[in-house]
Amino acid sequence: MSVYDSIIIGGGPAGLSAMLYLGRALTNSLLIEKKGAGGQMMSTDTVENYLGFPEEISSFELVAKMQQHAEKFSKNEIVYDEVIKIENIKEKIKKVITADGKTYETKTIILAMGGFAKKLGTKGEDTFSAKGVSYCATCDGAFYRNKTVAVVGGGNSAFDEAYFLTRFVNKIYLVHRRKEFRAEPINVKHLTDTGKVEYVLDSVIDEICGDSKVTSIKIKNVADGSIHEQALDGVFIFVGQEPATHFLKDTGIELKESGHIVTNMSTMETNIEGVFACGDSVFKPIRQVANAVGEGAVAAVSATNYLNKA
């Protein structure tokens, strides 16, 4: 069994950036991706704030360009499989084990798993999952042509996804627990200007109701406790992400209570020598494609420096 110089876990923008830089350093490395390149970026329709693309670009096209660029300068391999365990993580030769029963040995690891949609935890959410409850407008928006839906959340993701939904739906109730939004003002303006949104502020969804599919939601005002029921056809939930770090809990890697990985932000190294992390699984205040790409570059350069000193 050959020993890799580095294994990247995750093929989103951070992982692809790391692959590019490891390739340019002429390392023998491997990228393992669970589903497909792009990560969480693939759950949105377009990207309009990535430098170098003044006109908005589809997430699919941007990911394709990223992967093509990474592969151009790299002979390093991409394997589609799920990493379920890391062994000997504190040793010089570490073992990465996948769901397919494969074991890969490596001198360094770059963790770039990203995250997955966080659930509301409200009554009816699990019951109506895929029956009117969705976490991906790009995936499911076309099913709601000329319908009425709710979007839950107040950040950029909620507004980006709601804006995409305006292509199909007649009306959106955007439910947010506060009066102020975390989203950038330009995103709020884009959605408001469509004329298809009604903001329901200081409110949460108390229950998602229906029979064989969603037919209504009960909305609770957090200020006065009042509850009213709103008829609609679907609920799209965008209330943040949870990091995909569940398989790291017994490794000794320092994690925040939220599950995010603690790193030295100047080198992207974790508390374990030879293990680096980047992208949305890292503990940080901002999660954008731009800083994920930068962190991937830093992690790869740091891993290369580590290899050169070993």
mmCIF file of C-alpha atoms in Angstrom:
data_model
loop_
_atom_site.group_PDB
_atom_site.id
_atom_site.type_symbol
_atom_site.label_atom_id
_atom_site.label_comp_id
_atom_site.label_asym_id
_atom_site.label_seq_id
_atom_site.Cartn_x
_atom_site.Cartn_y
_atom_site.Cartn_z
ATOM 1 C CA MET A 1 0.000 0.000 0.000
ATOM 2 C CA SER A 2 1.455 3.353 -1.044
ATOM 3 C CA VAL A 3 1.514 6.189 1.466
ATOM 4 C CA TYR A 4 0.074 9.488 0.246
ATOM 5 C CA ASP A 5 1.711 12.801 1.056
ATOM 6 C CA SER A 6 -1.711 14.235 1.864
ATOM 7 C CA ILE A 7 -5.357 13.232 1.855
ATOM 8 C CA ILE A 8 -8.012 15.914 1.444
ATOM 9 C CA ILE A 9 -11.407 14.987 2.878
ATOM 10 C CA GLY A 10 -14.097 16.965 1.064
ATOM 11 C CA GLY A 11 -14.446 18.286 -2.471
ATOM 12 C CA GLY A 12 -16.036 21.683 -1.978
ATOM 13 C CA PRO A 13 -14.291 24.976 -2.844
ATOM 14 C CA ALA A 14 -11.836 24.573 0.067
ATOM 15 C CA GLY A 15 -10.929 20.991 -0.837
ATOM 16 C CA LEU A 16 -10.543 21.750 -4.554
ATOM 17 C CA SER A 17 -8.338 24.739 -3.738
ATOM 18 C CA ALA A 18 -6.162 22.527 -1.539
ATOM 19 C CA MET A 19 -5.977 19.974 -4.357
ATOM 20 C CA LEU A 20 -4.771 22.658 -6.768
ATOM 21 C CA TYR A 21 -1.982 23.826 -4.465
ATOM 22 C CA LEU A 22 -0.908 20.318 -3.524
ATOM 23 C CA GLY A 23 -0.757 19.500 -7.211
ATOM 24 C CA ARG A 24 1.414 22.506 -7.949
ATOM 25 C CA ALA A 25 3.723 21.356 -5.142
ATOM 26 C CA LEU A 26 4.077 18.003 -6.967
ATOM 27 C CA THR A 27 2.814 16.000 -4.016
ATOM 28 C CA ASN A 28 1.278 12.535 -4.218
ATOM 29 C CA SER A 29 -2.138 13.308 -2.785
ATOM 30 C CA LEU A 30 -5.729 12.072 -2.805
ATOM 31 C CA LEU A 31 -9.078 13.867 -2.479
ATOM 32 C CA ILE A 32 -11.983 11.875 -1.038
ATOM 33 C CA GLU A 33 -15.459 13.320 -1.612
ATOM 34 C CA LYS A 34 -18.679 11.787 -0.300
ATOM 35 C CA LYS A 35 -21.125 12.871 -3.017
ATOM 36 C CA GLY A 36 -19.813 15.167 -5.740
ATOM 37 C CA ALA A 37 -17.578 18.192 -6.148
ATOM 38 C CA GLY A 38 -18.904 21.527 -4.925
ATOM 39 C CA GLY A 39 -20.177 20.791 -1.442
ATOM 40 C CA GLN A 40 -22.813 23.133 -0.039
ATOM 41 C CA MET A 41 -22.263 25.562 -2.907
ATOM 42 C CA MET A 42 -24.240 23.149 -5.068
ATOM 43 C CA SER A 43 -27.379 23.787 -3.015
ATOM 44 C CA THR A 44 -27.626 27.323 -4.364
ATOM 45 C CA ASP A 45 -28.423 28.353 -7.907
ATOM 46 C CA THR A 46 -26.038 31.190 -8.667
ATOM 47 C CA VAL A 47 -22.987 32.920 -7.177
ATOM 48 C CA GLU A 48 -22.706 36.669 -7.696
ATOM 49 C CA ASN A 49 -20.051 37.705 -5.166
ATOM 50 C CA TYR A 50 -17.040 35.638 -6.232
ATOM 51 C CA LEU A 51 -14.244 37.891 -7.430
ATOM 52 C CA GLY A 52 -13.528 37.672 -11.141
ATOM 53 C CA PHE A 53 -17.123 36.958 -12.167
ATOM 54 C CA PRO A 54 -18.871 40.358 -12.304
ATOM 55 C CA GLU A 55 -21.881 38.715 -13.909
ATOM 56 C CA GLU A 56 -23.504 36.058 -11.746
ATOM 57 C CA ILE A 57 -22.368 32.529 -12.527
ATOM 58 C CA SER A 58 -24.263 29.312 -11.874
ATOM 59 C CA SER A 59 -22.882 27.273 -9.003
ATOM 60 C CA PHE A 60 -22.628 24.252 -11.322
ATOM 61 C CA GLU A 61 -20.488 26.178 -13.813
ATOM 62 C CA LEU A 62 -18.264 27.650 -11.109
ATOM 63 C CA VAL A 63 -17.667 24.245 -9.515
ATOM 64 C CA ALA A 64 -16.873 22.747 -12.921
ATOM 65 C CA LYS A 65 -14.300 25.475 -13.520
ATOM 66 C CA MET A 66 -12.798 24.950 -10.062
ATOM 67 C CA GLN A 67 -12.479 21.194 -10.560
ATOM 68 C CA GLN A 68 -11.048 21.645 -14.061
ATOM 69 C CA HIS A 69 -8.490 24.118 -12.699
ATOM 70 C CA ALA A 70 -7.520 21.850 -9.798
ATOM 71 C CA GLU A 71 -7.080 18.860 -12.099
ATOM 72 C CA LYS A 72 -5.097 20.849 -14.679
ATOM 73 C CA PHE A 73 -2.172 21.300 -12.302
ATOM 74 C CA SER A 74 -2.549 18.018 -10.502
ATOM 75 C CA LYS A 75 -2.277 14.335 -11.251
ATOM 76 C CA ASN A 76 -3.748 13.708 -7.839
ATOM 77 C CA GLU A 77 -6.754 11.424 -7.720
ATOM 78 C CA ILE A 78 -10.368 12.036 -6.659
ATOM 79 C CA VAL A 79 -12.222 9.129 -5.030
ATOM 80 C CA TYR A 80 -15.966 9.271 -4.363
ATOM 81 C CA ASP A 81 -16.520 7.610 -1.006
ATOM 82 C CA GLU A 82 -17.385 8.578 2.571
ATOM 83 C CA VAL A 83 -14.717 8.825 5.249
ATOM 84 C CA ILE A 84 -16.040 7.201 8.417
ATOM 85 C CA LYS A 85 -12.937 6.972 10.599
ATOM 86 C CA ILE A 86 -9.372 8.192 11.061
ATOM 87 C CA GLU A 87 -6.886 5.990 12.917
ATOM 88 C CA ASN A 88 -3.327 6.629 14.145
ATOM 89 C CA ILE A 89 -4.027 10.333 13.751
ATOM 90 C CA LYS A 90 -1.168 11.335 16.054
ATOM 91 C CA GLU A 91 1.317 9.087 14.285
ATOM 92 C CA LYS A 92 3.508 10.087 11.347
ATOM 93 C CA ILE A 93 1.541 7.720 9.103
ATOM 94 C CA LYS A 94 -2.204 8.223 9.563
ATOM 95 C CA LYS A 95 -4.993 5.935 8.342
ATOM 96 C CA VAL A 96 -8.186 7.138 6.648
ATOM 97 C CA ILE A 97 -10.988 4.556 6.471
ATOM 98 C CA THR A 98 -14.016 4.825 4.174
ATOM 99 C CA ALA A 99 -17.529 3.403 4.031
ATOM 100 C CA ASP A 100 -16.482 1.145 1.170
ATOM 101 C CA GLY A 101 -14.022 -0.580 3.494
ATOM 102 C CA LYS A 102 -10.931 1.021 1.981
ATOM 103 C CA THR A 103 -7.973 2.136 4.116
ATOM 104 C CA TYR A 104 -5.636 4.856 2.868
ATOM 105 C CA GLU A 105 -2.344 5.809 4.539
ATOM 106 C CA THR A 106 -1.089 9.370 4.524
ATOM 107 C CA LYS A 107 1.479 11.677 6.084
ATOM 108 C CA THR A 108 -0.896 14.670 6.351
ATOM 109 C CA ILE A 109 -4.647 15.233 6.315
ATOM 110 C CA ILE A 110 -6.626 18.283 5.190
ATOM 111 C CA LEU A 111 -10.164 18.298 6.593
ATOM 112 C CA ALA A 112 -12.559 20.127 4.236
ATOM 113 C CA MET A 113 -15.878 18.353 4.794
ATOM 114 C CA GLY A 114 -18.075 21.440 4.965
ATOM 115 C CA GLY A 115 -21.470 21.020 6.557
ATOM 116 C CA PHE A 116 -25.118 20.109 6.081
ATOM 117 C CA ALA A 117 -28.400 21.903 6.615
ATOM 118 C CA LYS A 118 -29.476 22.412 10.207
ATOM 119 C CA LYS A 119 -32.992 21.376 11.174
ATOM 120 C CA LEU A 120 -35.507 23.581 12.950
ATOM 121 C CA GLY A 121 -36.480 20.841 15.376
ATOM 122 C CA THR A 122 -40.122 21.842 15.174
ATOM 123 C CA LYS A 123 -43.155 19.540 15.289
ATOM 124 C CA GLY A 124 -43.983 18.042 11.899
ATOM 125 C CA GLU A 125 -40.567 18.757 10.342
ATOM 126 C CA ASP A 126 -39.461 15.138 10.147
ATOM 127 C CA THR A 127 -42.968 13.886 9.337
ATOM 128 C CA PHE A 128 -43.169 16.033 6.211
ATOM 129 C CA SER A 129 -39.549 15.856 5.107
ATOM 130 C CA ALA A 130 -39.628 15.464 1.292
ATOM 131 C CA LYS A 131 -43.415 15.893 1.524
ATOM 132 C CA GLY A 132 -43.361 19.673 1.528
ATOM 133 C CA VAL A 133 -40.374 20.314 3.792
ATOM 134 C CA SER A 134 -37.137 21.013 1.940
ATOM 135 C CA TYR A 135 -33.650 22.315 2.652
ATOM 136 C CA CYS A 136 -32.705 23.002 -0.982
ATOM 137 C CA ALA A 137 -34.544 25.434 -3.245
ATOM 138 C CA THR A 138 -32.388 24.523 -6.224
ATOM 139 C CA CYS A 139 -33.331 20.875 -5.803
ATOM 140 C CA ASP A 140 -37.053 21.260 -5.183
ATOM 141 C CA GLY A 141 -38.142 24.744 -6.270
ATOM 142 C CA ALA A 142 -39.608 23.642 -9.611
ATOM 143 C CA PHE A 143 -42.147 21.456 -7.787
ATOM 144 C CA TYR A 144 -43.805 24.604 -6.386
ATOM 145 C CA ARG A 145 -44.699 26.408 -9.603
ATOM 146 C CA ASN A 146 -47.559 28.871 -8.931
ATOM 147 C CA LYS A 147 -47.675 27.736 -5.279
ATOM 148 C CA THR A 148 -47.275 29.481 -1.919
ATOM 149 C CA VAL A 149 -44.348 28.607 0.330
ATOM 150 C CA ALA A 150 -42.619 29.671 3.516
ATOM 151 C CA VAL A 151 -38.888 30.289 3.776
ATOM 152 C CA VAL A 152 -37.399 30.161 7.271
ATOM 153 C CA GLY A 153 -34.221 32.096 8.073
ATOM 154 C CA GLY A 154 -32.665 35.539 7.969
ATOM 155 C CA GLY A 155 -29.168 34.986 6.566
ATOM 156 C CA ASN A 156 -27.727 35.131 3.079
ATOM 157 C CA SER A 157 -28.639 31.520 2.345
ATOM 158 C CA ALA A 158 -32.302 32.107 3.160
ATOM 159 C CA PHE A 159 -32.447 35.174 0.920
ATOM 160 C CA ASP A 160 -30.496 33.590 -1.929
ATOM 161 C CA GLU A 161 -32.722 30.529 -1.918
ATOM 162 C CA ALA A 162 -35.905 32.589 -1.570
ATOM 163 C CA TYR A 163 -34.833 34.704 -4.539
ATOM 164 C CA PHE A 164 -34.374 31.534 -6.584
ATOM 165 C CA LEU A 165 -37.847 30.362 -5.568
ATOM 166 C CA THR A 166 -39.416 33.553 -6.964
ATOM 167 C CA ARG A 167 -38.863 32.043 -10.434
ATOM 168 C CA PHE A 168 -41.573 29.509 -9.657
ATOM 169 C CA VAL A 169 -43.819 30.454 -6.743
ATOM 170 C CA ASN A 170 -46.598 33.017 -6.494
ATOM 171 C CA LYS A 171 -45.856 34.054 -2.928
ATOM 172 C CA ILE A 172 -43.279 33.574 -0.175
ATOM 173 C CA TYR A 173 -43.745 34.109 3.545
ATOM 174 C CA LEU A 174 -40.252 34.667 4.920
ATOM 175 C CA VAL A 175 -40.343 33.776 8.619
ATOM 176 C CA HIS A 176 -37.554 35.112 10.836
ATOM 177 C CA ARG A 177 -37.287 35.093 14.617
ATOM 178 C CA ARG A 178 -35.845 38.609 14.784
ATOM 179 C CA LYS A 179 -36.664 42.034 13.332
ATOM 180 C CA GLU A 180 -33.242 42.420 11.716
ATOM 181 C CA PHE A 181 -31.700 40.197 9.069
ATOM 182 C CA ARG A 182 -28.156 38.828 8.984
ATOM 183 C CA ALA A 183 -28.268 38.835 5.197
ATOM 184 C CA GLU A 184 -26.420 41.464 3.199
ATOM 185 C CA PRO A 185 -28.643 44.465 2.365
ATOM 186 C CA ILE A 186 -28.252 43.847 -1.385
ATOM 187 C CA ASN A 187 -29.729 40.366 -0.975
ATOM 188 C CA VAL A 188 -32.662 41.776 1.001
ATOM 189 C CA LYS A 189 -33.255 44.353 -1.736
ATOM 190 C CA HIS A 190 -33.138 41.752 -4.516
ATOM 191 C CA LEU A 191 -35.828 39.671 -2.832
ATOM 192 C CA THR A 192 -38.010 42.605 -1.792
ATOM 193 C CA ASP A 193 -37.978 44.031 -5.306
ATOM 194 C CA THR A 194 -39.604 40.869 -6.696
ATOM 195 C CA GLY A 195 -42.847 41.812 -4.987
ATOM 196 C CA LYS A 196 -43.445 38.181 -4.081
ATOM 197 C CA VAL A 197 -42.338 38.179 -0.448
ATOM 198 C CA GLU A 198 -44.120 38.981 2.794
ATOM 199 C CA TYR A 199 -41.854 39.235 5.840
ATOM 200 C CA VAL A 200 -43.120 37.606 9.044
ATOM 201 C CA LEU A 201 -40.734 38.910 11.697
ATOM 202 C CA ASP A 202 -40.279 38.215 15.405
ATOM 203 C CA SER A 203 -41.780 34.823 14.591
ATOM 204 C CA VAL A 204 -40.995 31.122 14.528
ATOM 205 C CA ILE A 205 -42.747 28.079 13.086
ATOM 206 C CA ASP A 206 -44.483 26.318 15.960
ATOM 207 C CA GLU A 207 -45.736 23.388 13.883
ATOM 208 C CA ILE A 208 -45.756 22.152 10.289
ATOM 209 C CA CYS A 209 -49.174 20.687 9.471
ATOM 210 C CA GLY A 210 -50.688 18.531 6.751
ATOM 211 C CA ASP A 211 -52.040 15.131 5.812
ATOM 212 C CA SER A 212 -50.067 13.335 3.095
ATOM 213 C CA LYS A 213 -48.132 16.563 2.468
ATOM 214 C CA VAL A 214 -47.734 20.048 3.940
ATOM 215 C CA THR A 215 -50.902 22.155 3.900
ATOM 216 C CA SER A 216 -50.162 24.841 6.496
ATOM 217 C CA ILE A 217 -47.851 26.069 9.250
ATOM 218 C CA LYS A 218 -48.560 27.464 12.683
ATOM 219 C CA ILE A 219 -46.559 30.645 13.238
ATOM 220 C CA LYS A 220 -45.788 31.872 16.735
ATOM 221 C CA ASN A 221 -44.999 35.518 17.458
ATOM 222 C CA VAL A 222 -42.113 35.480 19.953
ATOM 223 C CA ALA A 223 -43.006 38.921 21.280
ATOM 224 C CA ASP A 224 -46.576 38.277 22.388
ATOM 225 C CA GLY A 225 -46.875 34.478 22.122
ATOM 226 C CA SER A 226 -49.794 34.587 19.703
ATOM 227 C CA ILE A 227 -50.150 31.784 17.156
ATOM 228 C CA HIS A 228 -51.848 31.872 13.772
ATOM 229 C CA GLU A 229 -52.137 29.245 11.067
ATOM 230 C CA GLN A 230 -51.108 30.026 7.499
ATOM 231 C CA ALA A 231 -52.185 27.877 4.560
ATOM 232 C CA LEU A 232 -49.381 27.078 2.077
ATOM 233 C CA ASP A 233 -47.839 24.315 -0.004
ATOM 234 C CA GLY A 234 -44.250 23.979 1.187
ATOM 235 C CA VAL A 235 -41.621 25.021 3.716
ATOM 236 C CA PHE A 236 -37.976 25.711 2.870
ATOM 237 C CA ILE A 237 -35.646 25.812 5.878
ATOM 238 C CA PHE A 238 -32.350 27.738 5.867
ATOM 239 C CA VAL A 239 -31.307 28.292 9.479
ATOM 240 C CA GLY A 240 -27.624 27.525 9.233
ATOM 241 C CA GLN A 241 -25.353 24.545 8.871
ATOM 242 C CA GLU A 242 -23.920 21.869 11.096
ATOM 243 C CA PRO A 243 -20.326 20.839 10.397
ATOM 244 C CA ALA A 244 -19.825 17.335 8.992
ATOM 245 C CA THR A 245 -17.359 16.448 11.735
ATOM 246 C CA HIS A 246 -19.190 13.605 13.488
ATOM 247 C CA PHE A 247 -16.432 11.094 12.704
ATOM 248 C CA LEU A 248 -13.809 13.282 14.423
ATOM 249 C CA LYS A 249 -15.243 13.225 17.951
ATOM 250 C CA ASP A 250 -12.959 10.486 19.297
ATOM 251 C CA THR A 251 -9.817 11.478 17.394
ATOM 252 C CA GLY A 252 -8.489 14.097 19.792
ATOM 253 C CA ILE A 253 -8.969 16.950 17.316
ATOM 254 C CA GLU A 254 -10.141 20.042 19.188
ATOM 255 C CA LEU A 255 -13.750 20.846 18.369
ATOM 256 C CA LYS A 256 -16.046 23.587 19.570
ATOM 257 C CA GLU A 257 -19.334 22.612 21.234
ATOM 258 C CA SER A 258 -20.964 23.258 17.846
ATOM 259 C CA GLY A 259 -18.706 20.605 16.291
ATOM 260 C CA HIS A 260 -16.609 23.087 14.309
ATOM 261 C CA ILE A 261 -12.864 22.458 14.116
ATOM 262 C CA VAL A 262 -10.493 24.767 15.976
ATOM 263 C CA THR A 263 -7.505 25.836 13.875
ATOM 264 C CA ASN A 264 -4.609 28.252 13.868
ATOM 265 C CA MET A 265 -6.119 30.603 11.283
ATOM 266 C CA SER A 266 -2.716 31.685 9.994
ATOM 267 C CA THR A 267 -1.710 28.112 9.034
ATOM 268 C CA MET A 268 -5.066 26.229 9.219
ATOM 269 C CA GLU A 269 -3.345 23.595 11.388
ATOM 270 C CA THR A 270 -5.380 21.828 14.052
ATOM 271 C CA ASN A 271 -4.108 20.897 17.510
ATOM 272 C CA ILE A 272 -2.739 17.657 16.016
ATOM 273 C CA GLU A 273 0.507 17.811 14.087
ATOM 274 C CA GLY A 274 0.109 17.173 10.371
ATOM 275 C CA VAL A 275 -3.665 17.665 10.378
ATOM 276 C CA PHE A 276 -5.108 20.813 8.801
ATOM 277 C CA ALA A 277 -8.662 22.037 8.244
ATOM 278 C CA CYS A 278 -10.393 24.559 5.993
ATOM 279 C CA GLY A 279 -13.822 25.613 4.776
ATOM 280 C CA ASP A 280 -17.192 25.496 6.501
ATOM 281 C CA SER A 281 -16.230 22.816 9.025
ATOM 282 C CA VAL A 282 -13.806 25.299 10.642
ATOM 283 C CA PHE A 283 -14.780 27.557 13.562
ATOM 284 C CA LYS A 284 -14.874 31.116 12.175
ATOM 285 C CA PRO A 285 -17.246 34.091 11.878
ATOM 286 C CA ILE A 286 -17.698 34.154 8.070
ATOM 287 C CA ARG A 287 -18.503 31.308 5.696
ATOM 288 C CA GLN A 288 -18.191 32.326 2.067
ATOM 289 C CA VAL A 289 -16.809 30.639 -1.055
ATOM 290 C CA ALA A 290 -14.035 33.231 -1.177
ATOM 291 C CA ASN A 291 -12.573 32.528 2.245
ATOM 292 C CA ALA A 292 -13.030 28.757 1.810
ATOM 293 C CA VAL A 293 -10.843 28.913 -1.304
ATOM 294 C CA GLY A 294 -8.240 30.987 0.548
ATOM 295 C CA GLU A 295 -8.198 28.633 3.515
ATOM 296 C CA GLY A 296 -7.765 25.644 1.204
ATOM 297 C CA ALA A 297 -4.694 27.293 -0.313
ATOM 298 C CA VAL A 298 -3.241 28.071 3.117
ATOM 299 C CA ALA A 299 -3.888 24.531 4.383
ATOM 300 C CA ALA A 300 -2.187 22.999 1.328
ATOM 301 C CA VAL A 301 0.849 25.270 1.586
ATOM 302 C CA SER A 302 1.112 24.533 5.320
ATOM 303 C CA ALA A 303 0.837 20.800 4.664
ATOM 304 C CA THR A 304 3.567 21.080 2.009
ATOM 305 C CA ASN A 305 5.827 22.954 4.430
ATOM 306 C CA TYR A 306 5.194 20.266 7.027
ATOM 307 C CA LEU A 307 6.120 17.545 4.519
ATOM 308 C CA ASN A 308 9.316 19.360 3.534
ATOM 309 C CA LYS A 309 10.419 19.525 7.166
ATOM 310 C CA ALA A 310 9.551 15.915 7.975
#
